[in-house]
Tab-separated table of C-alpha atoms in Angstrom:
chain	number	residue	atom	x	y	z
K	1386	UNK	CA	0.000	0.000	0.000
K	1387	UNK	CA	1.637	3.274	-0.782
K	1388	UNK	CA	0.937	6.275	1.431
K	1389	UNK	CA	1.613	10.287	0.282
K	1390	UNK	CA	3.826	10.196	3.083
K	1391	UNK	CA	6.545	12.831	2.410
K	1392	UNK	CA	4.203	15.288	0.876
K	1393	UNK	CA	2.369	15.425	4.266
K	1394	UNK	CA	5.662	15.736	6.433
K	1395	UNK	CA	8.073	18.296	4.251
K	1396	UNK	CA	7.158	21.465	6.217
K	1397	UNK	CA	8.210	19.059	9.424
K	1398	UNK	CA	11.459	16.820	8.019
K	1399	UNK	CA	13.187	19.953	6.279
K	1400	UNK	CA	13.907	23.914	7.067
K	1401	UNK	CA	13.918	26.199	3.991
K	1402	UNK	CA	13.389	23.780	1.315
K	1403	UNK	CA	10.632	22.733	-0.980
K	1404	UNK	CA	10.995	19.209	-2.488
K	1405	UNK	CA	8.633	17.130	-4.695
K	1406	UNK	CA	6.316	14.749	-3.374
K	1407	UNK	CA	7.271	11.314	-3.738
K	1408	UNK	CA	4.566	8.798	-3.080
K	1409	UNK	CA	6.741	5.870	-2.960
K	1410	UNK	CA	8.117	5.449	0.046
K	1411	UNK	CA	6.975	4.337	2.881
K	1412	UNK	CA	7.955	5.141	6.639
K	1413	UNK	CA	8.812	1.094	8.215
K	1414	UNK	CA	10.688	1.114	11.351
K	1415	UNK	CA	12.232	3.759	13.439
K	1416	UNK	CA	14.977	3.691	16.242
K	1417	UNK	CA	15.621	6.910	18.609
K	1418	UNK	CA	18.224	7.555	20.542
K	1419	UNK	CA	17.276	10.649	23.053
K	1420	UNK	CA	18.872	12.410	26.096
K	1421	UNK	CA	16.821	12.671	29.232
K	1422	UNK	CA	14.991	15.739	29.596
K	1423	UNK	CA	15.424	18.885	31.990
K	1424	UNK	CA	17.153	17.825	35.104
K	1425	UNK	CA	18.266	20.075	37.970
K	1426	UNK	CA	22.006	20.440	37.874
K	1427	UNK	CA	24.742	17.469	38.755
K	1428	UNK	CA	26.558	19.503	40.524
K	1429	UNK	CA	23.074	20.921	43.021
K	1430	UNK	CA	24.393	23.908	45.514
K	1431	UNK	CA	27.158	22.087	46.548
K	1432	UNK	CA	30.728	21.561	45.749
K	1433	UNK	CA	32.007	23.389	42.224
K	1434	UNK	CA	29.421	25.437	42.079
K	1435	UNK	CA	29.776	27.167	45.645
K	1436	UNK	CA	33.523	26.937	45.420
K	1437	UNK	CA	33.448	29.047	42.141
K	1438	UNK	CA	31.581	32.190	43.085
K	1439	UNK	CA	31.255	34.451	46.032
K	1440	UNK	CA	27.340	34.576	44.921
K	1441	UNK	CA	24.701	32.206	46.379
K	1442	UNK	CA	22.791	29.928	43.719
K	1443	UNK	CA	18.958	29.817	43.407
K	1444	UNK	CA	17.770	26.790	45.052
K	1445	UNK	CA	15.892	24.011	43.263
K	1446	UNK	CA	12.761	22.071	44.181
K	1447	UNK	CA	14.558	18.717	42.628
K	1448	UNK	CA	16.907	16.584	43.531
K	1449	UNK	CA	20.724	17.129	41.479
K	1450	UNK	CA	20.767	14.959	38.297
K	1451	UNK	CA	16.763	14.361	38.806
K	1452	UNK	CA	14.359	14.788	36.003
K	1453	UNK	CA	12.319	18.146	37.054
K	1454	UNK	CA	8.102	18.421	36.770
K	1455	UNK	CA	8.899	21.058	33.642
K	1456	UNK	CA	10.920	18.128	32.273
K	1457	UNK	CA	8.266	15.806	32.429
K	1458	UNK	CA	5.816	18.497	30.858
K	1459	UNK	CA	8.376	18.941	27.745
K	1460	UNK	CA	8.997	15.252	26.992
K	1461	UNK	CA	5.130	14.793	27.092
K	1462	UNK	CA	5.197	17.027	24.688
K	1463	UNK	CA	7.866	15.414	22.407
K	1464	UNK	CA	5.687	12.691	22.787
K	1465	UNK	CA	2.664	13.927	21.478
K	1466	UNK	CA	4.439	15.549	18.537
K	1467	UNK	CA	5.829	12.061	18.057
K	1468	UNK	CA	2.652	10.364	18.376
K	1469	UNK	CA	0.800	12.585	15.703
K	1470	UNK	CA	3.864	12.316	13.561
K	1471	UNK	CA	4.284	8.171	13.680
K	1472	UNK	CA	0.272	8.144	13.112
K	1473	UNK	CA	0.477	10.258	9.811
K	1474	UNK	CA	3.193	8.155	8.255
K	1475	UNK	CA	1.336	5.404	9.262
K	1476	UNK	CA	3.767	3.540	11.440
K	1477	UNK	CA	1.367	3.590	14.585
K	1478	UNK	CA	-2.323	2.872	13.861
K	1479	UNK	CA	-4.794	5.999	13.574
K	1480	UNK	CA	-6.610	4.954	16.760
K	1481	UNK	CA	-6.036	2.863	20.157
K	1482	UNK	CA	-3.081	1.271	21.418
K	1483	UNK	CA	-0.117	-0.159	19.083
K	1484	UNK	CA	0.500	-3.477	19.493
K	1485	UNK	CA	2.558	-4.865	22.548
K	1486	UNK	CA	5.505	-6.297	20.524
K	1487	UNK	CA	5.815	-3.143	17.886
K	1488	UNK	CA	6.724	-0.428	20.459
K	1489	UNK	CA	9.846	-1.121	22.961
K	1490	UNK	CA	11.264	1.685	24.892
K	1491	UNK	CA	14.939	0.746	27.009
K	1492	UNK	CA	16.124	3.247	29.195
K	1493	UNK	CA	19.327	3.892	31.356
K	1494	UNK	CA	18.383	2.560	34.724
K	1495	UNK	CA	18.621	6.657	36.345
K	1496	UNK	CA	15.669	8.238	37.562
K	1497	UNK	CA	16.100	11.176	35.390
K	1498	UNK	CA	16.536	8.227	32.007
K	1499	UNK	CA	13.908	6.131	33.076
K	1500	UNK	CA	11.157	9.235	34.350
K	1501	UNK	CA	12.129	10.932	30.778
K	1502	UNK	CA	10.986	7.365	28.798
K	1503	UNK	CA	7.504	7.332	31.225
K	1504	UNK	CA	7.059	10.472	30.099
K	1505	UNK	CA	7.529	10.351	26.487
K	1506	UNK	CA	5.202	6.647	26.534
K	1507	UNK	CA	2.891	8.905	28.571
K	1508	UNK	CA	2.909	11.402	25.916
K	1509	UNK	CA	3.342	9.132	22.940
K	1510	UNK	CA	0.681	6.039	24.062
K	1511	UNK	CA	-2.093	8.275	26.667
K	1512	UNK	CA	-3.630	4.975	28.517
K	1513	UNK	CA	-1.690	2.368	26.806
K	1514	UNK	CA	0.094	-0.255	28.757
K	1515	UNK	CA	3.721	-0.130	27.412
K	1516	UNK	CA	6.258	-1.220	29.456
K	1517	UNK	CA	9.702	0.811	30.172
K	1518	UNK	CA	11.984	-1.710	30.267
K	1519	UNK	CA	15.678	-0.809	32.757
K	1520	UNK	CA	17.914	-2.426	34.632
K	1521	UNK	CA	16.264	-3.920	38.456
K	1522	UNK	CA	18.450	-1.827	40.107
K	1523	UNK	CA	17.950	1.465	39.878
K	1524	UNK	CA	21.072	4.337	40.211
K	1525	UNK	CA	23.796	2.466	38.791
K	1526	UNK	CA	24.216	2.787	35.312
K	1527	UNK	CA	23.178	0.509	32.377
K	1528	UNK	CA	26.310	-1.379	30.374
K	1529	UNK	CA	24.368	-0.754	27.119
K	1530	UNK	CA	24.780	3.256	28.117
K	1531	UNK	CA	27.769	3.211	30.340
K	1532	UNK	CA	30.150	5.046	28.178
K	1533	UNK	CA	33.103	3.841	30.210
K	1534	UNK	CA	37.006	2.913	29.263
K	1535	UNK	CA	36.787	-0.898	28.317
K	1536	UNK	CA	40.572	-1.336	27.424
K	1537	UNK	CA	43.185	-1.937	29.754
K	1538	UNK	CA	45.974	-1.268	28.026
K	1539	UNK	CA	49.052	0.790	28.506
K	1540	UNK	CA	49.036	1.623	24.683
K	1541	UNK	CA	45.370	2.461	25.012
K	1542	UNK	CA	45.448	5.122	27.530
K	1543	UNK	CA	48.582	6.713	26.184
K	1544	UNK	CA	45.997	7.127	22.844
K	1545	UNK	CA	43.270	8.028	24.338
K	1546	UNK	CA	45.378	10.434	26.532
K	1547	UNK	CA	47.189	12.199	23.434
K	1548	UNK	CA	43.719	12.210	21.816
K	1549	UNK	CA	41.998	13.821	23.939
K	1550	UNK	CA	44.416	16.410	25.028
K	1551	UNK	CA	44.434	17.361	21.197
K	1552	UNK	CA	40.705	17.628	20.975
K	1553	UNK	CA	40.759	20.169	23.898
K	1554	UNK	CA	43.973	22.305	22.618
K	1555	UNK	CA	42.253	22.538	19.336
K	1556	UNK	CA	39.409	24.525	21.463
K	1557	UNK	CA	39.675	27.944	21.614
K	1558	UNK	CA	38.121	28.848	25.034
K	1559	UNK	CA	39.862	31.659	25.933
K	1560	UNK	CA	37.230	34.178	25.412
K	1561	UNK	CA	34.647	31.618	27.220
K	1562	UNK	CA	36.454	31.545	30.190
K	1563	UNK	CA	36.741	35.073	30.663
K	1564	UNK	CA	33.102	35.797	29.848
K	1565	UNK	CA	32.070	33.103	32.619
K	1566	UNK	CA	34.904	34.404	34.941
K	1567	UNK	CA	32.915	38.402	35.150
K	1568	UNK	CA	29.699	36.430	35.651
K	1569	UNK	CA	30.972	34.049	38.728
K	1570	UNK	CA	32.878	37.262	39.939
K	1571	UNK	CA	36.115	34.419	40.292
K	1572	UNK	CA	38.293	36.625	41.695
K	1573	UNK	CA	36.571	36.886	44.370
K	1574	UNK	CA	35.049	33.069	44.597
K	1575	UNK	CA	36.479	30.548	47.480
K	1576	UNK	CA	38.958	28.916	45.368
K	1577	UNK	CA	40.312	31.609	44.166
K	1578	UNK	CA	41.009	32.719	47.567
K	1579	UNK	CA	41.935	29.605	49.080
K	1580	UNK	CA	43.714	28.168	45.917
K	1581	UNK	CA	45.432	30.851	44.752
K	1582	UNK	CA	44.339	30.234	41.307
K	1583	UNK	CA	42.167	33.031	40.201
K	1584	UNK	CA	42.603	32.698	36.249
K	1585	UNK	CA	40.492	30.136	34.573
K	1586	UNK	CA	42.241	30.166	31.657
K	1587	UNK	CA	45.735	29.373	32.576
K	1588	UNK	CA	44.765	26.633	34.877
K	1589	UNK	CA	45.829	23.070	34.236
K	1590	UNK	CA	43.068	20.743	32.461
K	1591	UNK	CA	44.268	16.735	33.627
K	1592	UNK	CA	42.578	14.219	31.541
K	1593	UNK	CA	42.249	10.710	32.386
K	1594	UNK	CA	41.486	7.753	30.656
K	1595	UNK	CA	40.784	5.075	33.129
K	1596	UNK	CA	39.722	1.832	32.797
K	1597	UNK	CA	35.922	0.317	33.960
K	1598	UNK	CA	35.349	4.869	34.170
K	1599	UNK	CA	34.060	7.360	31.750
K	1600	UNK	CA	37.152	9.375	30.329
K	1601	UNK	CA	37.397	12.523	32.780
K	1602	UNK	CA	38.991	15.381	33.163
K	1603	UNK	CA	40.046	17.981	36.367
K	1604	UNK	CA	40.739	21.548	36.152
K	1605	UNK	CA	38.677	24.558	34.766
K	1606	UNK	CA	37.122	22.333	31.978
K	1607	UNK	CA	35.350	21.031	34.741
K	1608	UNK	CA	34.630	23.804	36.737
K	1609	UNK	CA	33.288	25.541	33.123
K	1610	UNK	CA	30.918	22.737	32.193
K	1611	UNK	CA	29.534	22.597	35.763
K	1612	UNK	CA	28.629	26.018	36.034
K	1613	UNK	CA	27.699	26.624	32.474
K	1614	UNK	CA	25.179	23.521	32.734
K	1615	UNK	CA	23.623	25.074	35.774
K	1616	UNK	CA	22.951	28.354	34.198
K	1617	UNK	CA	21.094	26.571	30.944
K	1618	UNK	CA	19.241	24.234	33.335
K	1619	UNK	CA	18.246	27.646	35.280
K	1620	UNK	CA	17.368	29.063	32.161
K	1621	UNK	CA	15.231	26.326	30.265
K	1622	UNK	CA	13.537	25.125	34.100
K	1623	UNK	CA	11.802	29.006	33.637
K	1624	UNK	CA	13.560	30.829	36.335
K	1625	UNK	CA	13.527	34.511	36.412
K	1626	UNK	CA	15.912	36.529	34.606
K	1627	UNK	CA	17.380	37.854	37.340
K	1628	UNK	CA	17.978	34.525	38.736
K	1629	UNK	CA	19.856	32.935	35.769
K	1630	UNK	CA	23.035	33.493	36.572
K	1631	UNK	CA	22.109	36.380	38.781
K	1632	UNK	CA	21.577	38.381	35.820
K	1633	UNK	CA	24.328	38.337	34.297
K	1634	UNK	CA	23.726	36.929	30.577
K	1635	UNK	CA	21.750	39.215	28.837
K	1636	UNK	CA	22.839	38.204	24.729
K	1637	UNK	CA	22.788	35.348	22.838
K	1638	UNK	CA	26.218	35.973	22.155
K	1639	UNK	CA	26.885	35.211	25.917
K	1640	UNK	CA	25.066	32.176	25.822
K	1641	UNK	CA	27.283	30.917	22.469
K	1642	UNK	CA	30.688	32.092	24.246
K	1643	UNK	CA	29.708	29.862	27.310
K	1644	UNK	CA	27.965	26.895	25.513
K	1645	UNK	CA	31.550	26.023	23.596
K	1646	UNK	CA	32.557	25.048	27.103
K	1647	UNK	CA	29.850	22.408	27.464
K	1648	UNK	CA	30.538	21.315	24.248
K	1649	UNK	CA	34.247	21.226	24.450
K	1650	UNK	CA	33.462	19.582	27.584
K	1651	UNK	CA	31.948	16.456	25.546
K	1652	UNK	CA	34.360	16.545	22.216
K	1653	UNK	CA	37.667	16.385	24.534
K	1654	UNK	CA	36.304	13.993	26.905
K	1655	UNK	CA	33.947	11.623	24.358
K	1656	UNK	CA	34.358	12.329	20.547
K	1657	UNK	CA	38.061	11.801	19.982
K	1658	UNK	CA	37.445	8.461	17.474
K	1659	UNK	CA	39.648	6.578	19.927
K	1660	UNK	CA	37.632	6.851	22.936
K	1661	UNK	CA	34.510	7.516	21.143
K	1662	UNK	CA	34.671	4.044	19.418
K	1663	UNK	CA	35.735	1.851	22.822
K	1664	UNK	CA	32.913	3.674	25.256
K	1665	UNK	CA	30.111	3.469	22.303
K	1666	UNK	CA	30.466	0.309	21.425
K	1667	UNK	CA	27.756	-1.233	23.536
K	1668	UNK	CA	25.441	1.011	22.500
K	1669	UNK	CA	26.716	0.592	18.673
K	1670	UNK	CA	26.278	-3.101	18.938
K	1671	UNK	CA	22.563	-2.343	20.280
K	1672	UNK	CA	21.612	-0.617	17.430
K	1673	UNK	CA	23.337	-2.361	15.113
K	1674	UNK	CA	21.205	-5.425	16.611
K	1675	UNK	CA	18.052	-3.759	16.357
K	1676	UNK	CA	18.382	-1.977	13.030
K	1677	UNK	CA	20.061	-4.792	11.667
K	1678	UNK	CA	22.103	-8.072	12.434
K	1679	UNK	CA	19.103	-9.085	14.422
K	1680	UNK	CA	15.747	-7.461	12.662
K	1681	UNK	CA	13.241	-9.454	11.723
K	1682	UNK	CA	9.814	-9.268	10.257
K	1683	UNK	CA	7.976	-8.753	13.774
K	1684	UNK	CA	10.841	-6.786	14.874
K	1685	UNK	CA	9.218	-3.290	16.828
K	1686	UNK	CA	8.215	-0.604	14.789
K	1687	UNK	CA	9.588	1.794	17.325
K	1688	UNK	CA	12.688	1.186	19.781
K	1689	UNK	CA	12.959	4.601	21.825
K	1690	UNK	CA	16.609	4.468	23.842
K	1691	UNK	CA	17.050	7.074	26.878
K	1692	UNK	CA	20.336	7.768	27.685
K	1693	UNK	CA	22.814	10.862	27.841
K	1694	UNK	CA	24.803	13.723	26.024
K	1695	UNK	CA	27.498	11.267	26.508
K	1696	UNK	CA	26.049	8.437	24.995
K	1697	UNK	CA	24.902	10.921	21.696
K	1698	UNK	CA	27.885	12.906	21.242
K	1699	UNK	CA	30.280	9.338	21.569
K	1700	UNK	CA	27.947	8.113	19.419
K	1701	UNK	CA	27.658	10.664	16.761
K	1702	UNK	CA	31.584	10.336	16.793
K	1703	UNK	CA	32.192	6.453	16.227
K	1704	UNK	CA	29.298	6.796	13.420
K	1705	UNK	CA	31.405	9.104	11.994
K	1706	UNK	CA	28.523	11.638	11.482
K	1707	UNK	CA	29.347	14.632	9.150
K	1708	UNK	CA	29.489	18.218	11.439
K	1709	UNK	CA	26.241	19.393	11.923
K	1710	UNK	CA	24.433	22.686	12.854
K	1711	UNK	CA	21.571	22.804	15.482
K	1712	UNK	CA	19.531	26.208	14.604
K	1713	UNK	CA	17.862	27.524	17.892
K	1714	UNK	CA	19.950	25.958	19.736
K	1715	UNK	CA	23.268	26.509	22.146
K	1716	UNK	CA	24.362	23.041	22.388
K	1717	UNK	CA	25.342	20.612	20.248
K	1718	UNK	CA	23.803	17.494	22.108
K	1719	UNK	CA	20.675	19.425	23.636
K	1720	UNK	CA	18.050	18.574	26.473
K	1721	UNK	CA	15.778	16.091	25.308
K	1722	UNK	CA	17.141	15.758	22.211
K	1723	UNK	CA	16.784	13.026	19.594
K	1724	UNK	CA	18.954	11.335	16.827
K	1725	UNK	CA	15.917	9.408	14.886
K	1726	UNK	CA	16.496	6.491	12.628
K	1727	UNK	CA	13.989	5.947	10.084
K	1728	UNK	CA	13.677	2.699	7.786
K	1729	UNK	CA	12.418	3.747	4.675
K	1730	UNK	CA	11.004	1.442	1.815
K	1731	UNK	CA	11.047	3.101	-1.617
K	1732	UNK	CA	8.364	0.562	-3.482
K	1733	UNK	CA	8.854	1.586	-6.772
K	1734	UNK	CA	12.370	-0.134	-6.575
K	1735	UNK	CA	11.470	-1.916	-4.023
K	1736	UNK	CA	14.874	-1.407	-1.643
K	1737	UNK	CA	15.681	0.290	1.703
K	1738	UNK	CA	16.477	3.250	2.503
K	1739	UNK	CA	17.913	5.353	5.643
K	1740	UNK	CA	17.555	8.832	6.806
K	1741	UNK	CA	18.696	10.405	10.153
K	1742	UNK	CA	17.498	13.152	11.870
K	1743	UNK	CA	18.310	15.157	14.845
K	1744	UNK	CA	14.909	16.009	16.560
K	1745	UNK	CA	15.222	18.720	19.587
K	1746	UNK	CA	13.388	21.555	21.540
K	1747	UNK	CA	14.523	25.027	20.299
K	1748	UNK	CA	15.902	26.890	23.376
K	1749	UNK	CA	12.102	28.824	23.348
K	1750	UNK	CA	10.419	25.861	23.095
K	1751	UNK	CA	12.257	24.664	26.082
K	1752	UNK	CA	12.468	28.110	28.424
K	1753	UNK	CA	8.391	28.529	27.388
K	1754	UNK	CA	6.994	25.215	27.901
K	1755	UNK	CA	5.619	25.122	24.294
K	1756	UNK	CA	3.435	22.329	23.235
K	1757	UNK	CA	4.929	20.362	20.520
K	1758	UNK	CA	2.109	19.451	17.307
K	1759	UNK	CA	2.140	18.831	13.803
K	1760	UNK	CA	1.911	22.582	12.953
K	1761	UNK	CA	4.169	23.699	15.552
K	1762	UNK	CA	7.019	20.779	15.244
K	1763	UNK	CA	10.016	20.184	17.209
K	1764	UNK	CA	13.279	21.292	15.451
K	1765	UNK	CA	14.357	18.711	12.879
K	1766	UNK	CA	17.561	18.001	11.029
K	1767	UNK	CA	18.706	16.374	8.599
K	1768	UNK	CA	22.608	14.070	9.507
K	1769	UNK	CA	24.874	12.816	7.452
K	1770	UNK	CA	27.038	9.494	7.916
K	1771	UNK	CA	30.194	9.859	6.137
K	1772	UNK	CA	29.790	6.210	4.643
K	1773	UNK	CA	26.286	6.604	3.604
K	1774	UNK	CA	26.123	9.591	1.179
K	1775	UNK	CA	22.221	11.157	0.790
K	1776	UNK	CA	20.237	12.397	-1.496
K	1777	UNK	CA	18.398	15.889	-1.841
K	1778	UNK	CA	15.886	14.702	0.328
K	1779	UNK	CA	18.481	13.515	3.078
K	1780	UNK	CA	18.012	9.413	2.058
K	1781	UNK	CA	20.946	7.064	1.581
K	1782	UNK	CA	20.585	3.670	0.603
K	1783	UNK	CA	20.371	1.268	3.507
K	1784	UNK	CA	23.060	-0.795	1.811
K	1785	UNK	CA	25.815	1.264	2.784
K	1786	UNK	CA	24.544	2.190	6.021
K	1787	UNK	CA	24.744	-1.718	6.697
K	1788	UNK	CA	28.680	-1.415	5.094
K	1789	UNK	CA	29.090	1.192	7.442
K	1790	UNK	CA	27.901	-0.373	10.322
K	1791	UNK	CA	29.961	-3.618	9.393
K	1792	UNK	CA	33.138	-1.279	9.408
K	1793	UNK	CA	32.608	0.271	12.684
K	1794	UNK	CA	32.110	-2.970	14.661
């Protein structure tokens, strides 16, 4: 049966481009790897964040690390938009409940993982029974998502060492350490006076590499991510202005200066194709599995994984994914967002096909709570795998997405 499938969708799968309607292909299986949604900050009040300003931080109704109310309310939302979007390219039915065996959802066994998958079901399936499926034991993490050293060997670290200390001196932070060093007032913070070191910029970055860890790093890296991911939490969790970051970042520009510090954060410490390909590779194998060494005809027609920034941008990097842009967004790996793989027939030659998109809140969907629908979509685009060159319309043939895989793993 063939289905006017991308016709419907354009105005949702592509920004500022018109494409012809192509009635031939049909939408078969999809696999999505998200992040959890809004969570208050790691780091809480304690620790980094009061030892790097003489300022006291806004308090927060949630647990650190824990998936806030808001954060529900937005991945409800993601699942709505998700719902109405599987329905029109007629990979869930029109009305009731999917079928048991054609929607699995696997989720890192954290509350903030597993609450964002319950509320994405919640959004996605309103009074279905579908089952989250985790780990028994909650709070320790999941070996599929784990994105920890595997190898023990001397030669290893020493590679994954020198690799990721050239990631981070190819980053030019400078400027992003001086913009968050005004807004912390550091000179004035408790390390500064206890440790003496009151320049964020010349401090020493330490990276480790350890094995049965995730790669890590000490120094202002640290210190910069920390703070920087409390501000954006502050910021999309609807706090006042003059609460996020006491005031204090009043541009975008701001904002892009002190995102590269998140995000250099996660290319030194995860993307480096060393480490990326050792602490992805359960996750690789996963959806290698499910897409396809182990598909079959009743395979599901949606696997939904919940994981972590770590798990994407590690991910994105062992794929070898082509660099990408996120409009309306700071970060590269953003809260809640998705990396959706879509199994596409094309009947008239009767072959697969693959496209990938990235599928995210815009930073004023997040910060506004805005409900996600048909007309008024989440953010999508359109990735690239360097192995599996696309068409116009952002399709490569599922053949060398399968060559690709096979060379990864």
């Amino acid at each position: 049966m063939r289905r006017k499938t991308l016709l419907f969708c354009l105005p949702l799968l592509f920004t500022g481009s018109v494409l012809a309607e192509n009635l031939d292909y049909q939408l078969e299986q999809v696999l999505v790897m998200s992040r959890h949604n809004l969570r208050a900050p790691l780091a809480n009040n304690g620790g980094v964040l009061v030892q790097s300003t003489p300022q006291t931080w806004p308090q927060w109704d949630t647990p650190g690390g824990y998936l806030t109310t808001k954060g529900g309310v937005l991945e409800v939302y993601m699942g709505h938009y998700f719902n109405a979007w599987l329905k029109q390219v007629g990979v869930l039915p029109a009305e009731g409940c999917p079928a048991n065996e054609s929607v699995y959802i696997y989720a890192n066994s954290l509350q903030r993982t597993v609450a964002t998958a319950q509320f994405f079901s919640n959004g996605a399936f309103p009074g279905c029974d579908i089952s989250i499926h985790h780990q028994n034991k909650m709070g320790e993490m999941d070996p599929t998502f784990n994105p920890i050293i595997t190898d023990s060997s001397d030669a290893f670290n020493q590679q994954a060492l020198s690799a990721m200390n050239t990631t981070l001196a190819s980053l030019k932070l400078d400027a992003s350490y001086k913009q968050l060093a005004q807004i912390i007032d550091y000179p004035n913070s408790p390390a500064c006076k206890v440790d003496m070191q009151c320049d964020l910029a010349s401090g020493l970055n330490q990276m480790s590499a350890i094995p049965g860890k995730e790669p890590g790093v000490s120094g202002p890296l640290r210190v910069g991510n920390s703070l920087v991911d409390a501000f954006m939490l502050q910021y999309y969790e609807g706090f006042p202005m003059k609460d996020v970051a006491w005031g204090k970042i009043m541009t975008p520009y701001q904002w892009q200066q002190l995102a590269k510090l998140k995000d250099g954060y996660q290319d030194s410490l995860f993307t480096s194709p060393v480490v990326a390909q050792n602490v992805a590779k359960p996750l690789l194998t996963y959806i290698n599995s499910a897409l396809i060494s182990e598909r079959k005809a009743n395979s599901p027609k949606l696997t939904l994984l919940v994981g972590h920034d770590s798990n994407i941008a590690s991910l994105l990097s062992a794929m070898k994914f082509k660099p990408y842009h996120l409009p309306h967004q700071y970060e590269k790996t953003p809260i809640g967002g998705k990396l959706v793989f879509q199994r596409w027939h094309d009947n008239r030659v009767d072959r697969d096909l693959l496209k990938i998109e990235y599928v995210y809140q815009s930073i004023e969907q997040l910060r506004n709570a805005i409900p996600l629908t048909l007309n008024h979509p989440p953010q999508r685009v359109i990735m690239v795998l360097e192995g599996c060159p696309v068409n116009e319309e952002g399709f490569c043939a599922w053949s060398d997405f399968e060559k690709t895989m096979k060379d990864i793993l």
